[in-house]
Coordinates of C-alpha atoms in Angstrom, one line a residue:
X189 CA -15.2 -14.6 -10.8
X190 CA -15.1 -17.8 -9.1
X191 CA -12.3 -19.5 -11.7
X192 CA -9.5 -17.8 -13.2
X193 CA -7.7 -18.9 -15.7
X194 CA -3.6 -18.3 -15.8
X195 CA -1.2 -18.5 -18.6
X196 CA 1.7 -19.7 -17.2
X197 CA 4.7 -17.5 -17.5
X198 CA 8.9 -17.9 -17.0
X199 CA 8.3 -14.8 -14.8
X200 CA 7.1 -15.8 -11.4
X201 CA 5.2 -12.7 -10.4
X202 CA 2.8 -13.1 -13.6
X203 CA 1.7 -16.5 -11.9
X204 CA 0.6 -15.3 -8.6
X205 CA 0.0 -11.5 -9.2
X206 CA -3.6 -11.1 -10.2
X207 CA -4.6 -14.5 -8.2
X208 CA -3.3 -13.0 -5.2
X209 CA -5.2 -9.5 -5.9
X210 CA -9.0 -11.2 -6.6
X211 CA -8.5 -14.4 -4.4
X212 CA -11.0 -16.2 -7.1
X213 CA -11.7 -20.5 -5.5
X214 CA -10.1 -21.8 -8.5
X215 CA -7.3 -21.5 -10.8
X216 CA -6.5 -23.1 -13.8
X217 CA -2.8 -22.4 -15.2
X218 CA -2.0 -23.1 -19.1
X219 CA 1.4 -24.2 -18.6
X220 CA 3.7 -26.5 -20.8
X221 CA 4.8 -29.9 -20.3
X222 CA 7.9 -29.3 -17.6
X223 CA 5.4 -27.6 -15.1
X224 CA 2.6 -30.0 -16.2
X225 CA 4.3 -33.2 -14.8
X226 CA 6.3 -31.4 -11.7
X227 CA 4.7 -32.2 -9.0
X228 CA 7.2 -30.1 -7.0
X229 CA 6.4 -26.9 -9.1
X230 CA 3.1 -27.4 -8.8
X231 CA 3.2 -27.3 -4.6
X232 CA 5.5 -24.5 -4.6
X233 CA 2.8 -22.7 -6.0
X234 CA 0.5 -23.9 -3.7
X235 CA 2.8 -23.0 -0.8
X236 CA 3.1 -19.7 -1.7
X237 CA -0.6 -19.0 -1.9
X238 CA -0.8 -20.6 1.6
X239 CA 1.8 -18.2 2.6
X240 CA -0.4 -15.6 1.7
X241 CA -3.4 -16.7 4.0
X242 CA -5.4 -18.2 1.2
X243 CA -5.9 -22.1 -0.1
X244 CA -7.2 -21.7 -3.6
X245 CA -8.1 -25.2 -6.2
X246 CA -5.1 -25.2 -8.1
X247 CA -4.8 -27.0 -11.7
X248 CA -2.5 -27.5 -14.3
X249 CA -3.3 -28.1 -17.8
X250 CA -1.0 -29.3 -20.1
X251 CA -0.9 -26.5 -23.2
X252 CA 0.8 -26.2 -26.4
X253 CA 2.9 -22.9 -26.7
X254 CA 2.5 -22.7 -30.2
X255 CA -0.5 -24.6 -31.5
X256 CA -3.2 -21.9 -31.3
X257 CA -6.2 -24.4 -32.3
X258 CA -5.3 -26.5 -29.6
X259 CA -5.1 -23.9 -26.9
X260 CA -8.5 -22.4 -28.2
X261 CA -9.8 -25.9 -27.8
X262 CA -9.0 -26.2 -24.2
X263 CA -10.1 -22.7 -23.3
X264 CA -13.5 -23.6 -24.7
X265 CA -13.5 -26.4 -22.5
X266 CA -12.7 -24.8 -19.2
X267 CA -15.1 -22.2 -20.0
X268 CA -18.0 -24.6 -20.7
X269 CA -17.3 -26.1 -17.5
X270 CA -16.5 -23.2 -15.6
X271 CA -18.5 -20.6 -17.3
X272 CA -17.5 -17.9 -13.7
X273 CA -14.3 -17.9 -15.2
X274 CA -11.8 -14.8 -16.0
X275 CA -8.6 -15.0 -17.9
X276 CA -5.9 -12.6 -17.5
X277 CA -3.9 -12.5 -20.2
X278 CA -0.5 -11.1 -18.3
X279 CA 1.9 -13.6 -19.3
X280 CA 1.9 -16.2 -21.9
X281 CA 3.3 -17.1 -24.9
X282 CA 2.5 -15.5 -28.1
X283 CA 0.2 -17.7 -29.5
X284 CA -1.3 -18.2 -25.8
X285 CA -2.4 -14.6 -26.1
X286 CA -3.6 -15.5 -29.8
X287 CA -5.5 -18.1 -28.8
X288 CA -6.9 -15.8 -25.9
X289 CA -8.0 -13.3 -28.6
X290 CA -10.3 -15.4 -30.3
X291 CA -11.3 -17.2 -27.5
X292 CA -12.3 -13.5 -25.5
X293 CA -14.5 -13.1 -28.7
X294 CA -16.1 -16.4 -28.7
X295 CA -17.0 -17.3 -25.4
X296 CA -17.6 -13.6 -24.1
X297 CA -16.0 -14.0 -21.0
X298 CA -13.8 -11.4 -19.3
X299 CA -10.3 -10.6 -19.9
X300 CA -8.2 -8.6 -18.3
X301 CA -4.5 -7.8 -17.8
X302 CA -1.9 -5.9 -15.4
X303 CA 0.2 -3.2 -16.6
X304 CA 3.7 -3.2 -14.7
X305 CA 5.0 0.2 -15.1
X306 CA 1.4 1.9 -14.1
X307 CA 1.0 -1.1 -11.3
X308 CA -2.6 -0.9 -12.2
X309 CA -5.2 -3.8 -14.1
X310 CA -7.0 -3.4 -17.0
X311 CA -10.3 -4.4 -18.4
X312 CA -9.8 -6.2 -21.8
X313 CA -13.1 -7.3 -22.2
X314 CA -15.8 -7.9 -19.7
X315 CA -13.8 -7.1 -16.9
X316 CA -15.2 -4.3 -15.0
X317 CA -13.6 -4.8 -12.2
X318 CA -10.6 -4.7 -13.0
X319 CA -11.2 -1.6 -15.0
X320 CA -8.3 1.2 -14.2
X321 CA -7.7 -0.7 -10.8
X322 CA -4.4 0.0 -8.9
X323 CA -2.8 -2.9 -7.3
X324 CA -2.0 -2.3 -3.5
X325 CA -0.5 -5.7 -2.9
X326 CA 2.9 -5.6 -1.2
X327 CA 5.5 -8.5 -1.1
X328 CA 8.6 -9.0 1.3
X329 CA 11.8 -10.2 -0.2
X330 CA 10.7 -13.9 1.2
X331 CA 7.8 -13.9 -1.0
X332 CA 9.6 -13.6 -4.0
X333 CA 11.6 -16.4 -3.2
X334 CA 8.8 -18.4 -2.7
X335 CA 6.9 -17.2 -5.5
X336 CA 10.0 -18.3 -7.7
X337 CA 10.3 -21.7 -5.8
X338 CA 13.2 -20.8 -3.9
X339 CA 13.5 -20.1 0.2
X340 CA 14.7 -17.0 2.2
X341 CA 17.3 -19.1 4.4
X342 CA 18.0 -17.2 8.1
X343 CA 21.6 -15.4 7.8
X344 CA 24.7 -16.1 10.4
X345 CA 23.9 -12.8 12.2
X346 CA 20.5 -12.0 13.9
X347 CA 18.3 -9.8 12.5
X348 CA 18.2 -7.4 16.0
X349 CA 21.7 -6.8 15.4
X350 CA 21.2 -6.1 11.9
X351 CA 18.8 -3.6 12.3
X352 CA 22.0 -1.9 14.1
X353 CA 23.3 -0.6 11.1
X354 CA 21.1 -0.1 8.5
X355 CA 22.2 3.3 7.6
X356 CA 25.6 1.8 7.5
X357 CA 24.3 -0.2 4.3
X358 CA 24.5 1.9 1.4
X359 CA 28.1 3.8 2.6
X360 CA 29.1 0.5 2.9
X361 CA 28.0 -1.0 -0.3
X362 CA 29.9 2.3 -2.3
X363 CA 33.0 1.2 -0.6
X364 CA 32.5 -2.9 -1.9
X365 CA 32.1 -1.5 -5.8
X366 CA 35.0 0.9 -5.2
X367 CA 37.0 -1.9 -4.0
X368 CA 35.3 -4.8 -5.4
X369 CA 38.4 -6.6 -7.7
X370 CA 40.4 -6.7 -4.3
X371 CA 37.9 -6.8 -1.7
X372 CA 38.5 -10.5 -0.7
X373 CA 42.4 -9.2 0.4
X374 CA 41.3 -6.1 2.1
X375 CA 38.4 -8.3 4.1
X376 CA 40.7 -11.1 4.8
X377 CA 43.3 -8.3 6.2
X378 CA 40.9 -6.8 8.5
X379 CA 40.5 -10.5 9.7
X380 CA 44.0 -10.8 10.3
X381 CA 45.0 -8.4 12.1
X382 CA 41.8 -8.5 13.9
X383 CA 41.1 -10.5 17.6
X384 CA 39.1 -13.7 16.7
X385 CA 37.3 -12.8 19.7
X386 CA 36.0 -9.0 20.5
X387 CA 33.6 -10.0 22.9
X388 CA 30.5 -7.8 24.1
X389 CA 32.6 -5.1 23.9
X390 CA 31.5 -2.0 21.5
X391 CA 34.6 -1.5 19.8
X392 CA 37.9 -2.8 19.9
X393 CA 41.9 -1.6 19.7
X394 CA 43.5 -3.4 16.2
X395 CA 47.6 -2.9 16.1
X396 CA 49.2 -5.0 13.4
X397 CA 52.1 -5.2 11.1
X398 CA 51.6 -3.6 7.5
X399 CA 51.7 -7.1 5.6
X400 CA 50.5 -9.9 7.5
X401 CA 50.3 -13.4 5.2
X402 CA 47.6 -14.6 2.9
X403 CA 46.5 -17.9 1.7
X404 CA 48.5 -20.7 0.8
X405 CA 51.5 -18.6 2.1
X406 CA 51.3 -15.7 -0.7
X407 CA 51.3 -12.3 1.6
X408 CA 48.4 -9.4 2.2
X409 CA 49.8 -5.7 2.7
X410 CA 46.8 -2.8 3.8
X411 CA 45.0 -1.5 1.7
X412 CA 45.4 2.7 2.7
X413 CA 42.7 4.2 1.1
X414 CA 40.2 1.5 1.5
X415 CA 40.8 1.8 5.5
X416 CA 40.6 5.4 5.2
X417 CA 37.0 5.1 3.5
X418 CA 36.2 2.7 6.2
X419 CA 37.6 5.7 8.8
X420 CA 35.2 8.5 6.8
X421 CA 32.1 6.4 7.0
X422 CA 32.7 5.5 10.2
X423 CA 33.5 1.6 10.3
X424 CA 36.8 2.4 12.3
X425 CA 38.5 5.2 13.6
X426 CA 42.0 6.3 14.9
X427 CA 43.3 5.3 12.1
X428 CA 46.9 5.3 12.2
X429 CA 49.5 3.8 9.4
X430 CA 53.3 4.0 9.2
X431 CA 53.2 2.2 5.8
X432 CA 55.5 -0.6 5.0
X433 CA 55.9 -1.4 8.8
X434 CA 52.5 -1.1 11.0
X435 CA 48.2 -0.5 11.1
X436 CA 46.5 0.5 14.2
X437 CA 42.6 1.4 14.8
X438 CA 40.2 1.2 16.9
X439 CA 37.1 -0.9 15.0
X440 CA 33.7 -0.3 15.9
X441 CA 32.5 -3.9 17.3
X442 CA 28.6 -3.6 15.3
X443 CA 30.3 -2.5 12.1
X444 CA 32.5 -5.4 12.1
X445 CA 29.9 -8.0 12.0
X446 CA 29.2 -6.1 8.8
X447 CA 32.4 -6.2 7.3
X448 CA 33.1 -10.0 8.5
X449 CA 29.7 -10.8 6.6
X450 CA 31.3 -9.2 3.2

């Protein structure tokens, strides 16, 4: 398989998936008019392959989504003029996959697809080799992005300091989605009360009053059992409230960065 031929999909992975398994020189997507004329769509896909360590021929036919003769017609073209071709019939439209039906038993050429909950391809017809075959292909976060169009932008902390408290992650997330519908006044607390500069230090004494004030002059009290699950998972310790009048604990300087970034 020198040529393979694509149906172009809404979902981004069935565009890139099998290409990016068999590496074939050349592939030609079926896509409809939108991706057809954007020249931008057209090079994120091409940046994305080149991403991947690979340059392939990339080109873009212009295909009905609903007129099966007419996409039958065009398959029996690129066939005749790529007769090393292979269609994987992944994504598509309904009568794209039609059309690839009666073109499979035409032409003879193979067809083959890729089964997402057994993360393996399958031999349609004539496909051999992708007969039962599991795909190993791994992608990072960034490459979905890219696959999609979009861009992994850096984030305001460095990822060094990041990988400081990983573990803290999950704990951390349990407390956001108990506390979610009043997170923004328990975060912009903790900011209050809070040095604006803690320095290189790796933790850091917090004493403040029990309401401090809010935005546009409305007023924040603490939140008590939201510090207290930031005490058990260990964001802060020495926790100590007299409620109604004072806060004090001591706040652990890499888990701030975390809570800052929420």
């Amino acid at each position: 398989m020198n040529t393979l031929i694509e149906l172009y999909d809404e979902r981004a992975i069935e565009n890139v998936l099998a290409a990016d398994m068999f590496r074939p020189q050349r592939i030609i997507y079926l896509c409809p008019t939108e991706v057809a004329q954007s020249r931008e769509r057209q090079e994120q896909i091409g940046d994305f392959f080149r991403y991947r360590g690979w340059n392939p021929e990339l080109i873009f036919v212009e295909a009905s989504q609903y007129k099966v003769d007419r996409i039958l017609r065009q398959l029996l073209a690129i066939s005749e003029k790529y007769p090393d071709c292979a269609l994987d019939v992944t994504g598509g439209s309904d009568a794209e996959l039609f059309a690839a039906g009666l073109f499979a038993a035409q032409a003879k050429v193979c067809v083959f697809t890729y089964s997402r909950r057994k993360n393996r391809f399958y031999n349609i017809s004539g496909a051999e080799f992708a007969e039962n075959l599991p795909c190993n292909i791994l992608y990072s976060v960034k490459d979905f992005f890219l696959m999609a169009g979009g861009t992994l932008l850096p984030g305001r902390v460095d990822n060094g300091i990041l990988k400081e408290y990983l573990d803290d992650i999950d704990p951390f997330f349990d407390c956001f989605l108990r506390y979610r519908r009043d997170w923004t006044n328990i975060i912009t607390y903790m900011q209050r009360v809070s040095p604006a500069e803690y320095g290189q230090v790796p933790s850091m004494y917090v004493r403040g009053n029990y309401t401090v004030k809010g935005e546009r002059g409305g007023r924040i009290t603490a939140k008590e059992e939201a510090l207290q699950d930031f005490q058990r998972i260990g964001f802060i310790r020495d926790l100590d409230i007299v409620s109604g009048e004072r806060v004090s604990f001591c706040l652990m300087k890499a888990k701030y960065i975390a809570i800052r970034i929420w």
